[in-house]
Amino acid sequence: MADNEPDGFDQEQYRGEVVRRWGQGSWDRWQRWWRTLAPADAERFRAEWAAIGGGYAKALAEGRKPTTRPAQAVARRHVALLAGIPAAQDAQGGPDRAYLLRLARLYADDSRYVAFTGSSDPGIGAFMRDALLHFLGERDRGG
C-alpha cells in the first residue's frame, strides 16, 4: 500500500464490494488517484473527511433537520470533496450525480459507511442520506 494509506486501513478489503457496486473502472480510478496523492494532500483529504463526518454528527446531535442550513453546509462540503475524486466524477469531470445518489442511500443502508462520523446515533446514516438527497435536489425521496 502507498505511504499515504491511513494507519491500519486496508482498502483492498473493499475491492470486491466497490467493483460490484460501481464497477472496476471506479476502483481503478480511485486507486490511481489515491496512490498519486502527496502525503500532505492525503492528510488534508483525511482531515476534511473527518471534519465532514463530525459536521453531520454535530448537526444531528443538535437536533437539526437534514434540510437546515448547518446540515446543508456539511452536504455541500461532502459533495465538493467527493467531486475532487476521479471515481466520483462524471465524464465532464463534475460530480457524478448517479454515484452520489447511490452513495447517499448507502449511508442509510450500511452502518460501515457512517463510521467516519464518530456518531453512535442509529439515525446518522438516514440523516446523511436525507441531507445529501436534499442538497442534490431529491427533496421528496429521502425515505
mmCIF file of C-alpha atoms in Angstrom:
data_model
loop_
_atom_site.group_PDB
_atom_site.id
_atom_site.type_symbol
_atom_site.label_atom_id
_atom_site.label_comp_id
_atom_site.label_asym_id
_atom_site.label_seq_id
_atom_site.Cartn_x
_atom_site.Cartn_y
_atom_site.Cartn_z
ATOM 1 C CA MET A 1 0.000 0.000 0.000
ATOM 2 C CA ALA A 2 1.104 3.542 -0.601
ATOM 3 C CA ASP A 3 2.763 5.658 2.055
ATOM 4 C CA ASN A 4 -0.350 7.802 2.297
ATOM 5 C CA GLU A 5 -2.583 4.899 3.401
ATOM 6 C CA PRO A 6 -4.454 5.693 6.574
ATOM 7 C CA ASP A 7 -2.911 3.888 9.529
ATOM 8 C CA GLY A 8 -4.343 0.414 9.788
ATOM 9 C CA PHE A 9 -6.741 0.905 6.869
ATOM 10 C CA ASP A 10 -6.636 -1.731 4.162
ATOM 11 C CA GLN A 11 -8.561 -0.516 1.126
ATOM 12 C CA GLU A 12 -8.028 -3.848 -0.597
ATOM 13 C CA GLN A 13 -10.638 -5.435 1.667
ATOM 14 C CA TYR A 14 -13.290 -3.348 -0.133
ATOM 15 C CA ARG A 15 -12.200 -4.062 -3.716
ATOM 16 C CA GLY A 16 -14.873 -6.675 -4.454
ATOM 17 C CA GLU A 17 -17.643 -4.547 -2.998
ATOM 18 C CA VAL A 18 -16.582 -1.396 -4.836
ATOM 19 C CA VAL A 19 -16.286 -3.260 -8.118
ATOM 20 C CA ARG A 20 -19.713 -4.841 -7.621
ATOM 21 C CA ARG A 21 -21.382 -1.529 -6.722
ATOM 22 C CA TRP A 22 -19.591 0.919 -9.002
ATOM 23 C CA GLY A 23 -17.525 -1.123 -11.446
ATOM 24 C CA GLN A 24 -13.858 -1.975 -11.955
ATOM 25 C CA GLY A 25 -13.222 1.407 -13.563
ATOM 26 C CA SER A 26 -14.320 3.182 -10.411
ATOM 27 C CA TRP A 27 -11.945 1.094 -8.294
ATOM 28 C CA ASP A 28 -9.080 1.681 -10.716
ATOM 29 C CA ARG A 29 -9.668 5.463 -10.842
ATOM 30 C CA TRP A 30 -9.799 5.643 -7.033
ATOM 31 C CA GLN A 31 -6.576 3.667 -6.643
ATOM 32 C CA ARG A 32 -4.687 5.706 -9.251
ATOM 33 C CA TRP A 33 -5.842 8.945 -7.664
ATOM 34 C CA TRP A 34 -5.158 7.938 -4.049
ATOM 35 C CA ARG A 35 -1.735 6.448 -4.740
ATOM 36 C CA THR A 36 -0.555 9.546 -6.567
ATOM 37 C CA LEU A 37 -1.523 11.964 -3.799
ATOM 38 C CA ALA A 38 1.339 13.559 -1.971
ATOM 39 C CA PRO A 39 1.304 12.579 1.719
ATOM 40 C CA ALA A 40 0.295 16.119 2.703
ATOM 41 C CA ASP A 41 -2.628 16.046 0.259
ATOM 42 C CA ALA A 42 -3.735 12.664 1.568
ATOM 43 C CA GLU A 43 -3.617 14.051 5.096
ATOM 44 C CA ARG A 44 -5.687 17.085 4.067
ATOM 45 C CA PHE A 45 -8.216 14.751 2.459
ATOM 46 C CA ARG A 46 -8.437 12.602 5.624
ATOM 47 C CA ALA A 47 -8.799 15.723 7.780
ATOM 48 C CA GLU A 48 -11.601 17.111 5.609
ATOM 49 C CA TRP A 49 -13.310 13.701 5.580
ATOM 50 C CA ALA A 50 -13.192 13.622 9.386
ATOM 51 C CA ALA A 51 -14.482 17.207 9.602
ATOM 52 C CA ILE A 52 -17.386 16.347 7.313
ATOM 53 C CA GLY A 53 -18.261 13.304 9.406
ATOM 54 C CA GLY A 54 -18.065 15.394 12.551
ATOM 55 C CA GLY A 55 -20.229 18.061 10.962
ATOM 56 C CA TYR A 56 -23.002 15.597 10.233
ATOM 57 C CA ALA A 57 -22.756 14.170 13.741
ATOM 58 C CA LYS A 58 -22.871 17.644 15.286
ATOM 59 C CA ALA A 59 -25.884 18.730 13.246
ATOM 60 C CA LEU A 60 -27.768 15.581 14.199
ATOM 61 C CA ALA A 61 -26.799 15.855 17.877
ATOM 62 C CA GLU A 62 -28.042 19.469 17.887
ATOM 63 C CA GLY A 63 -31.427 18.266 16.652
ATOM 64 C CA ARG A 64 -31.079 19.873 13.232
ATOM 65 C CA LYS A 65 -33.078 18.577 10.304
ATOM 66 C CA PRO A 66 -31.190 17.414 7.203
ATOM 67 C CA THR A 67 -32.660 20.332 5.252
ATOM 68 C CA THR A 68 -31.381 23.048 7.606
ATOM 69 C CA ARG A 69 -28.507 25.353 6.774
ATOM 70 C CA PRO A 70 -25.938 23.577 9.021
ATOM 71 C CA ALA A 71 -26.689 20.144 7.539
ATOM 72 C CA GLN A 72 -26.726 21.517 4.011
ATOM 73 C CA ALA A 73 -23.381 23.227 4.583
ATOM 74 C CA VAL A 74 -21.909 19.838 5.509
ATOM 75 C CA ALA A 75 -23.555 18.190 2.497
ATOM 76 C CA ARG A 76 -22.046 20.907 0.268
ATOM 77 C CA ARG A 77 -18.573 20.208 1.693
ATOM 78 C CA HIS A 78 -19.149 16.483 1.290
ATOM 79 C CA VAL A 79 -20.118 16.759 -2.378
ATOM 80 C CA ALA A 80 -17.243 19.169 -3.030
ATOM 81 C CA LEU A 81 -14.742 16.748 -1.517
ATOM 82 C CA LEU A 82 -16.137 13.801 -3.457
ATOM 83 C CA ALA A 83 -16.179 15.844 -6.664
ATOM 84 C CA GLY A 84 -12.395 16.020 -6.469
ATOM 85 C CA ILE A 85 -12.086 12.239 -6.710
ATOM 86 C CA PRO A 86 -11.993 10.859 -10.244
ATOM 87 C CA ALA A 87 -14.065 7.813 -9.228
ATOM 88 C CA ALA A 88 -16.925 10.157 -8.247
ATOM 89 C CA GLN A 89 -16.764 12.330 -11.361
ATOM 90 C CA ASP A 90 -18.894 12.208 -14.465
ATOM 91 C CA ALA A 91 -17.447 12.259 -17.986
ATOM 92 C CA GLN A 92 -17.127 16.065 -17.851
ATOM 93 C CA GLY A 93 -15.167 15.976 -14.580
ATOM 94 C CA GLY A 94 -18.034 17.220 -12.425
ATOM 95 C CA PRO A 95 -19.710 15.331 -9.587
ATOM 96 C CA ASP A 96 -21.383 12.155 -10.852
ATOM 97 C CA ARG A 97 -24.974 12.583 -9.720
ATOM 98 C CA ALA A 98 -25.879 8.894 -10.020
ATOM 99 C CA TYR A 99 -22.823 7.939 -7.946
ATOM 100 C CA LEU A 100 -23.691 10.498 -5.280
ATOM 101 C CA LEU A 101 -27.322 9.362 -5.085
ATOM 102 C CA ARG A 102 -26.289 5.723 -4.658
ATOM 103 C CA LEU A 103 -23.727 6.704 -2.035
ATOM 104 C CA ALA A 104 -26.265 8.819 -0.151
ATOM 105 C CA ARG A 105 -28.631 5.871 0.059
ATOM 106 C CA LEU A 106 -25.806 3.564 1.065
ATOM 107 C CA TYR A 107 -25.153 5.681 4.165
ATOM 108 C CA ALA A 108 -28.637 4.811 5.429
ATOM 109 C CA ASP A 109 -28.389 1.160 4.428
ATOM 110 C CA ASP A 110 -24.937 0.166 5.694
ATOM 111 C CA SER A 111 -23.565 1.382 9.012
ATOM 112 C CA ARG A 112 -19.964 0.701 7.939
ATOM 113 C CA TYR A 113 -20.182 3.745 5.695
ATOM 114 C CA VAL A 114 -21.025 6.142 8.501
ATOM 115 C CA ALA A 115 -18.331 5.089 10.974
ATOM 116 C CA PHE A 116 -16.251 8.111 9.918
ATOM 117 C CA THR A 117 -18.793 10.377 11.614
ATOM 118 C CA GLY A 118 -17.898 9.104 15.071
ATOM 119 C CA SER A 119 -21.617 9.159 15.892
ATOM 120 C CA SER A 120 -23.271 6.326 17.771
ATOM 121 C CA ASP A 121 -26.726 7.682 16.915
ATOM 122 C CA PRO A 122 -28.527 4.996 14.896
ATOM 123 C CA GLY A 123 -30.113 7.732 12.784
ATOM 124 C CA ILE A 124 -26.852 9.186 11.462
ATOM 125 C CA GLY A 125 -26.989 7.258 8.180
ATOM 126 C CA ALA A 126 -30.548 8.340 7.387
ATOM 127 C CA PHE A 127 -29.631 11.906 8.369
ATOM 128 C CA MET A 128 -26.685 11.911 5.969
ATOM 129 C CA ARG A 129 -28.777 10.354 3.211
ATOM 130 C CA ASP A 130 -31.514 12.920 3.627
ATOM 131 C CA ALA A 131 -29.083 15.842 3.780
ATOM 132 C CA LEU A 132 -27.335 14.720 0.613
ATOM 133 C CA LEU A 133 -30.552 13.934 -1.225
ATOM 134 C CA HIS A 134 -31.900 17.358 -0.349
ATOM 135 C CA PHE A 135 -28.673 19.013 -1.457
ATOM 136 C CA LEU A 136 -28.868 17.103 -4.747
ATOM 137 C CA GLY A 137 -32.445 18.184 -5.329
ATOM 138 C CA GLU A 138 -34.054 14.878 -4.388
ATOM 139 C CA ARG A 139 -36.130 16.536 -1.677
ATOM 140 C CA ASP A 140 -39.050 14.110 -1.654
ATOM 141 C CA ARG A 141 -37.103 10.890 -1.934
ATOM 142 C CA GLY A 142 -35.198 10.798 1.342
ATOM 143 C CA GLY A 143 -37.210 7.817 2.503
#
